[in-house]
CSV table of N, CA, C and O in Angstrom, one decimal:
chain,number,residue,atom,x,y,z
R,138,MET,N,-98.0,-194.9,-68.7
R,138,MET,CA,-97.9,-194.3,-67.4
R,138,MET,C,-99.3,-193.6,-67.1
R,138,MET,O,-99.8,-192.9,-68.1
R,139,ASN,N,-99.9,-193.7,-65.9
R,139,ASN,CA,-101.2,-193.4,-65.7
R,139,ASN,C,-101.1,-192.3,-64.5
R,139,ASN,O,-100.3,-192.4,-63.6
R,140,GLY,N,-102.1,-191.4,-64.3
R,140,GLY,CA,-101.8,-190.4,-63.2
R,140,GLY,C,-101.9,-189.1,-63.8
R,140,GLY,O,-102.2,-188.7,-64.8
R,141,GLN,N,-101.5,-188.1,-62.8
R,141,GLN,CA,-101.8,-186.6,-63.2
R,141,GLN,C,-100.3,-186.4,-63.9
R,141,GLN,O,-99.4,-186.5,-63.3
R,142,GLY,N,-100.4,-185.5,-64.9
R,142,GLY,CA,-99.3,-185.3,-65.9
R,142,GLY,C,-98.9,-183.8,-65.7
R,142,GLY,O,-99.7,-183.2,-64.7
R,143,LEU,N,-98.4,-183.3,-66.3
R,143,LEU,CA,-98.1,-181.6,-66.2
R,143,LEU,C,-99.1,-180.8,-66.5
R,143,LEU,O,-100.1,-181.2,-67.4
R,144,TYR,N,-99.3,-179.6,-66.0
R,144,TYR,CA,-100.4,-178.8,-66.0
R,144,TYR,C,-101.6,-179.2,-65.8
R,144,TYR,O,-102.6,-179.0,-66.2
R,145,GLY,N,-101.7,-180.2,-64.7
R,145,GLY,CA,-103.0,-180.8,-64.3
R,145,GLY,C,-103.9,-181.6,-65.2
R,145,GLY,O,-105.0,-181.6,-65.3
R,146,CYS,N,-103.1,-182.1,-66.3
R,146,CYS,CA,-103.7,-182.9,-67.2
R,146,CYS,C,-103.6,-184.4,-67.0
R,146,CYS,O,-103.0,-185.0,-65.9
R,147,ILE,N,-104.5,-185.3,-67.4
R,147,ILE,CA,-104.5,-186.8,-67.1
R,147,ILE,C,-103.8,-187.4,-68.1
R,147,ILE,O,-104.0,-187.2,-69.4
R,148,ASN,N,-102.9,-188.2,-67.8
R,148,ASN,CA,-102.2,-189.3,-68.7
R,148,ASN,C,-103.1,-190.5,-68.7
R,148,ASN,O,-103.1,-191.1,-67.8
R,149,LEU,N,-103.6,-191.1,-69.7
R,149,LEU,CA,-104.3,-192.0,-69.9
R,149,LEU,C,-103.6,-193.0,-70.7
R,149,LEU,O,-103.2,-192.7,-71.8
R,150,THR,N,-103.6,-194.4,-70.4
R,150,THR,CA,-102.9,-195.5,-71.2
R,150,THR,C,-104.3,-196.3,-71.8
R,150,THR,O,-105.0,-196.8,-71.1
R,151,LEU,N,-104.4,-196.3,-73.1
R,151,LEU,CA,-105.3,-196.7,-73.9
R,151,LEU,C,-104.6,-197.6,-74.9
R,151,LEU,O,-103.9,-197.0,-75.6
R,152,SER,N,-104.8,-198.8,-75.1
R,152,SER,CA,-104.3,-199.5,-76.2
R,152,SER,C,-102.8,-199.4,-76.4
R,152,SER,O,-102.2,-199.1,-77.3
R,153,ARG,N,-102.1,-199.4,-75.1
R,153,ARG,CA,-100.6,-199.6,-75.1
R,153,ARG,C,-100.0,-198.2,-75.6
R,153,ARG,O,-98.9,-198.2,-76.0
R,154,LYS,N,-100.7,-197.0,-75.5
R,154,LYS,CA,-99.9,-195.9,-75.9
R,154,LYS,C,-100.5,-194.7,-75.1
R,154,LYS,O,-101.7,-194.8,-74.5
R,155,VAL,N,-99.8,-193.8,-74.6
R,155,VAL,CA,-100.0,-192.7,-73.6
R,155,VAL,C,-100.7,-191.5,-74.4
R,155,VAL,O,-100.2,-191.2,-75.4
R,156,THR,N,-101.9,-191.1,-74.0
R,156,THR,CA,-102.5,-190.1,-74.5
R,156,THR,C,-102.7,-189.1,-73.5
R,156,THR,O,-103.2,-189.2,-72.3
R,157,LEU,N,-102.6,-187.8,-73.8
R,157,LEU,CA,-102.6,-186.5,-73.0
R,157,LEU,C,-103.9,-186.0,-73.2
R,157,LEU,O,-104.1,-185.5,-74.2
R,158,VAL,N,-104.5,-186.0,-72.1
R,158,VAL,CA,-106.1,-185.4,-72.0
R,158,VAL,C,-105.7,-183.9,-71.6
R,158,VAL,O,-105.6,-183.9,-70.3
R,159,PRO,N,-106.1,-183.0,-72.3
R,159,PRO,CA,-105.7,-181.5,-71.9
R,159,PRO,C,-107.0,-181.1,-71.0
R,159,PRO,O,-107.8,-180.1,-71.3
R,160,SER,N,-107.6,-181.9,-70.0
R,160,SER,CA,-108.4,-181.4,-69.2
R,160,SER,C,-108.1,-181.3,-67.7
R,160,SER,O,-107.4,-182.3,-67.2
R,161,PRO,N,-108.3,-180.3,-66.9
R,161,PRO,CA,-107.8,-180.4,-65.6
R,161,PRO,C,-108.5,-181.3,-64.7
R,161,PRO,O,-109.7,-181.5,-64.9
R,162,LEU,N,-107.7,-182.0,-63.7
R,162,LEU,CA,-108.0,-183.2,-63.2
R,162,LEU,C,-108.6,-182.7,-61.9
R,162,LEU,O,-108.2,-181.7,-61.1
R,163,PRO,N,-110.1,-182.9,-61.7
R,163,PRO,CA,-110.5,-182.4,-60.4
R,163,PRO,C,-109.9,-183.2,-59.1
R,163,PRO,O,-109.2,-184.3,-59.3
R,164,GLU,N,-110.2,-182.5,-58.1
R,164,GLU,CA,-109.5,-183.0,-56.9
R,164,GLU,C,-110.1,-184.4,-56.4
R,164,GLU,O,-111.2,-184.7,-56.9
R,165,GLY,N,-109.4,-185.4,-56.0
R,165,GLY,CA,-110.0,-186.4,-55.4
R,165,GLY,C,-109.2,-187.6,-56.0
R,165,GLY,O,-109.0,-187.9,-57.1
R,166,GLU,N,-109.0,-188.5,-54.9
R,166,GLU,CA,-107.9,-189.7,-55.2
R,166,GLU,C,-109.1,-190.8,-55.7
R,166,GLU,O,-108.4,-191.6,-56.6
R,167,SER,N,-110.3,-190.8,-55.6
R,167,SER,CA,-111.0,-191.9,-55.9
R,167,SER,C,-111.2,-191.5,-57.5
R,167,SER,O,-111.2,-192.8,-58.3
R,168,LEU,N,-111.1,-190.4,-58.0
R,168,LEU,CA,-111.2,-190.3,-59.6
R,168,LEU,C,-109.9,-190.8,-60.3
R,168,LEU,O,-110.2,-191.4,-61.2
R,169,ARG,N,-108.8,-190.4,-59.6
R,169,ARG,CA,-107.5,-190.8,-59.9
R,169,ARG,C,-107.6,-192.3,-60.1
R,169,ARG,O,-107.1,-192.9,-61.3
R,170,GLN,N,-108.0,-193.1,-59.1
R,170,GLN,CA,-108.1,-194.6,-58.8
R,170,GLN,C,-109.0,-195.0,-60.1
R,170,GLN,O,-108.7,-196.1,-60.7
R,171,ALA,N,-110.0,-194.3,-60.4
R,171,ALA,CA,-111.0,-194.8,-61.2
R,171,ALA,C,-110.4,-194.8,-62.7
R,171,ALA,O,-110.5,-195.7,-63.6
R,172,VAL,N,-109.6,-193.7,-63.1
R,172,VAL,CA,-109.0,-193.5,-64.2
R,172,VAL,C,-108.0,-194.7,-64.5
R,172,VAL,O,-107.9,-195.2,-65.5
R,173,LYS,N,-107.3,-194.8,-63.3
R,173,LYS,CA,-106.4,-195.9,-63.7
R,173,LYS,C,-107.0,-197.4,-63.6
R,173,LYS,O,-106.6,-197.9,-64.6
R,174,TRP,N,-108.1,-197.6,-63.0
R,174,TRP,CA,-108.7,-198.8,-63.2
R,174,TRP,C,-109.3,-199.2,-64.5
R,174,TRP,O,-108.9,-200.0,-65.1
R,175,ILE,N,-109.7,-197.9,-65.0
R,175,ILE,CA,-110.3,-198.0,-66.2
R,175,ILE,C,-109.1,-198.2,-67.4
R,175,ILE,O,-109.3,-199.3,-68.3
R,176,SER,N,-108.3,-197.6,-67.3
R,176,SER,CA,-107.1,-197.8,-68.2
R,176,SER,C,-106.5,-199.2,-68.1
R,176,SER,O,-106.1,-199.9,-69.2
R,177,ASP,N,-106.6,-199.7,-66.9
R,177,ASP,CA,-105.7,-201.0,-66.8
R,177,ASP,C,-106.7,-202.2,-67.5
R,177,ASP,O,-106.2,-203.0,-67.9
R,178,ARG,N,-108.2,-201.8,-67.3
R,178,ARG,CA,-108.9,-202.8,-67.7
R,178,ARG,C,-108.9,-202.9,-69.2
R,178,ARG,O,-109.1,-203.9,-70.0
R,179,ARG,N,-108.8,-201.7,-69.9
R,179,ARG,CA,-108.6,-201.5,-71.2
R,179,ARG,C,-107.3,-202.2,-71.8
R,179,ARG,O,-107.4,-202.6,-73.1
R,180,LEU,N,-106.3,-202.1,-71.0
R,180,LEU,CA,-105.1,-202.7,-71.5
R,180,LEU,C,-105.3,-204.2,-71.5
R,180,LEU,O,-104.5,-204.7,-72.4
R,181,ASP,N,-106.0,-204.9,-70.5
R,181,ASP,CA,-106.0,-206.1,-70.3
R,181,ASP,C,-107.0,-206.5,-71.7
R,181,ASP,O,-106.6,-207.8,-72.1
R,182,ASP,N,-108.0,-206.0,-71.9
R,182,ASP,CA,-109.0,-206.3,-72.9
R,182,ASP,C,-109.4,-205.1,-73.6
R,182,ASP,O,-110.4,-204.6,-73.2
R,183,ALA,N,-108.9,-204.8,-74.8
R,183,ALA,CA,-109.3,-203.6,-75.3
R,183,ALA,C,-110.8,-203.4,-76.0
R,183,ALA,O,-111.1,-202.5,-76.3
R,184,SER,N,-111.4,-204.7,-75.9
R,184,SER,CA,-112.7,-204.8,-76.6
R,184,SER,C,-113.8,-204.6,-75.4
R,184,SER,O,-114.7,-204.4,-75.8
R,185,GLN,N,-113.4,-204.2,-74.3
R,185,GLN,CA,-114.4,-204.0,-73.3
R,185,GLN,C,-114.9,-202.6,-73.6
R,185,GLN,O,-114.2,-201.6,-73.9
R,186,ARG,N,-116.3,-202.5,-73.5
R,186,ARG,CA,-116.9,-201.3,-73.7
R,186,ARG,C,-116.7,-200.1,-72.7
R,186,ARG,O,-116.8,-200.4,-71.5
R,187,LEU,N,-116.2,-199.2,-73.1
R,187,LEU,CA,-115.8,-198.0,-72.2
R,187,LEU,C,-117.0,-197.5,-71.3
R,187,LEU,O,-116.9,-197.3,-70.0
R,188,SER,N,-118.3,-197.5,-71.9
R,188,SER,CA,-119.4,-197.1,-71.0
R,188,SER,C,-119.5,-198.0,-70.1
R,188,SER,O,-120.0,-197.7,-68.7
R,189,LYS,N,-119.4,-199.3,-70.3
R,189,LYS,CA,-119.6,-200.2,-68.9
R,189,LYS,C,-118.4,-200.1,-67.9
R,189,LYS,O,-118.9,-200.2,-66.8
R,190,LEU,N,-117.3,-200.0,-68.5
R,190,LEU,CA,-116.2,-199.6,-67.5
R,190,LEU,C,-116.4,-198.4,-66.6
R,190,LEU,O,-116.3,-198.5,-65.4
R,191,ILE,N,-116.8,-197.3,-67.1
R,191,ILE,CA,-117.1,-196.1,-66.4
R,191,ILE,C,-118.2,-196.2,-65.6
R,191,ILE,O,-118.1,-195.7,-64.3
R,192,GLU,N,-119.3,-196.9,-66.0
R,192,GLU,CA,-120.4,-197.1,-65.0
R,192,GLU,C,-119.7,-197.9,-63.8
R,192,GLU,O,-120.0,-197.5,-62.7
R,193,GLU,N,-119.1,-199.2,-64.1
R,193,GLU,CA,-118.7,-199.8,-62.8
R,193,GLU,C,-117.8,-198.9,-62.0
R,193,GLU,O,-117.7,-199.2,-60.8
R,194,ALA,N,-116.8,-198.5,-62.6
R,194,ALA,CA,-115.8,-197.3,-61.9
R,194,ALA,C,-116.6,-196.4,-61.0
R,194,ALA,O,-116.0,-196.1,-60.0
R,195,SER,N,-117.6,-195.9,-61.7
R,195,SER,CA,-118.4,-194.9,-60.8
R,195,SER,C,-119.0,-195.3,-59.7
R,195,SER,O,-118.8,-194.8,-58.5
R,196,VAL,N,-119.1,-196.6,-59.6
R,196,VAL,CA,-119.8,-197.4,-58.3
R,196,VAL,C,-118.8,-197.8,-57.5
R,196,VAL,O,-118.7,-197.7,-56.2
R,197,ARG,N,-117.7,-198.5,-58.1
R,197,ARG,CA,-116.6,-199.1,-57.4
R,197,ARG,C,-115.9,-197.9,-56.5
R,197,ARG,O,-115.4,-198.1,-55.4
R,198,TYR,N,-115.7,-196.7,-56.9
R,198,TYR,CA,-115.0,-195.7,-56.5
R,198,TYR,C,-115.7,-194.6,-55.8
R,198,TYR,O,-115.4,-193.5,-55.5
R,199,ASP,N,-117.1,-194.9,-55.8
R,199,ASP,CA,-118.2,-194.0,-55.2
R,199,ASP,C,-117.9,-192.6,-55.8
R,199,ASP,O,-117.8,-191.6,-54.9
R,200,LEU,N,-117.7,-192.3,-57.1
R,200,LEU,CA,-117.8,-191.0,-57.6
R,200,LEU,C,-118.8,-190.5,-57.6
R,200,LEU,O,-120.2,-190.8,-57.7
R,201,SER,N,-118.7,-189.0,-57.5
R,201,SER,CA,-120.0,-188.0,-57.4
R,201,SER,C,-120.4,-188.0,-58.9
R,201,SER,O,-119.7,-188.2,-59.8
R,202,PRO,N,-121.7,-187.4,-59.0
R,202,PRO,CA,-122.2,-187.0,-60.4
R,202,PRO,C,-121.2,-186.2,-61.2
R,202,PRO,O,-120.8,-186.3,-62.4
R,203,LEU,N,-120.5,-185.1,-60.7
R,203,LEU,CA,-119.6,-184.4,-61.4
R,203,LEU,C,-118.4,-185.2,-61.7
R,203,LEU,O,-117.8,-185.0,-62.8
R,204,GLU,N,-117.8,-185.9,-61.0
R,204,GLU,CA,-116.6,-186.8,-61.2
R,204,GLU,C,-116.9,-187.9,-62.2
R,204,GLU,O,-116.0,-187.9,-63.2
R,205,THR,N,-118.0,-188.4,-62.2
R,205,THR,CA,-118.6,-189.3,-63.3
R,205,THR,C,-118.7,-188.7,-64.6
R,205,THR,O,-118.3,-189.0,-65.6
R,206,ASP,N,-119.3,-187.4,-64.9
R,206,ASP,CA,-119.3,-186.7,-65.8
R,206,ASP,C,-117.9,-186.3,-66.6
R,206,ASP,O,-117.6,-186.4,-67.6
R,207,PHE,N,-117.0,-186.1,-65.5
R,207,PHE,CA,-115.6,-185.7,-66.2
R,207,PHE,C,-115.1,-186.7,-66.5
R,207,PHE,O,-114.5,-186.8,-67.6
R,208,LEU,N,-115.2,-187.8,-65.9
R,208,LEU,CA,-114.6,-189.3,-66.5
R,208,LEU,C,-115.3,-189.6,-67.6
R,208,LEU,O,-114.5,-190.0,-68.5
R,209,TRP,N,-116.5,-189.3,-68.1
R,209,TRP,CA,-117.0,-189.7,-69.5
R,209,TRP,C,-116.4,-188.8,-70.5
R,209,TRP,O,-116.1,-189.3,-71.4
R,210,ARG,N,-116.3,-187.3,-70.3
R,210,ARG,CA,-115.7,-186.6,-71.1
R,210,ARG,C,-114.2,-187.0,-71.3
R,210,ARG,O,-114.0,-187.0,-72.4
R,211,ALA,N,-113.6,-186.9,-70.2
R,211,ALA,CA,-112.0,-187.2,-70.4
R,211,ALA,C,-111.8,-188.5,-71.1
R,211,ALA,O,-110.9,-188.7,-72.2
R,212,MET,N,-112.4,-189.6,-70.6
R,212,MET,CA,-112.2,-191.1,-71.3
R,212,MET,C,-112.7,-191.1,-72.8
R,212,MET,O,-112.2,-191.7,-73.6
R,213,SER,N,-113.7,-190.4,-73.0
R,213,SER,CA,-114.3,-190.2,-74.3
R,213,SER,C,-113.3,-189.6,-75.4
R,213,SER,O,-113.1,-190.1,-76.5
R,214,GLU,N,-113.0,-188.5,-74.8
R,214,GLU,CA,-111.9,-187.8,-75.9
R,214,GLU,C,-110.7,-188.6,-76.0
R,214,GLU,O,-110.2,-188.7,-77.1
R,215,ALA,N,-110.2,-189.4,-74.8
R,215,ALA,CA,-108.9,-190.1,-75.1
R,215,ALA,C,-109.0,-191.1,-76.1
R,215,ALA,O,-108.3,-191.6,-76.9
R,216,ALA,N,-110.5,-191.9,-76.1
R,216,ALA,CA,-110.7,-193.0,-76.8
R,216,ALA,C,-110.7,-192.7,-78.2
R,216,ALA,O,-110.6,-193.5,-79.2
R,217,LYS,N,-111.1,-191.3,-78.7
R,217,LYS,CA,-111.2,-190.8,-80.2
R,217,LYS,C,-109.7,-190.8,-80.7
R,217,LYS,O,-109.6,-190.7,-81.8
R,218,LYS,N,-108.8,-190.5,-79.6
R,218,LYS,CA,-107.4,-190.0,-80.4
R,218,LYS,C,-106.8,-191.5,-80.7
R,218,LYS,O,-107.0,-192.4,-80.3
């Protein structure tokens, strides 16, 4: 399940398991869509480089520098778990 979870956290699906990232989700539908898009790509092919996916999502969903920075931090933390 992807999307916003309890207490403003992000639920990310990576490698077929749900990981709760305890970071507040900034406002903006484009950021939510980017998180979902990256998670879906990783489910399709876990060997895809996270850095490439984040860069592509940033352009695809026209993320601000702040949103892109949040995405880097949140996705990197989720990938470590």
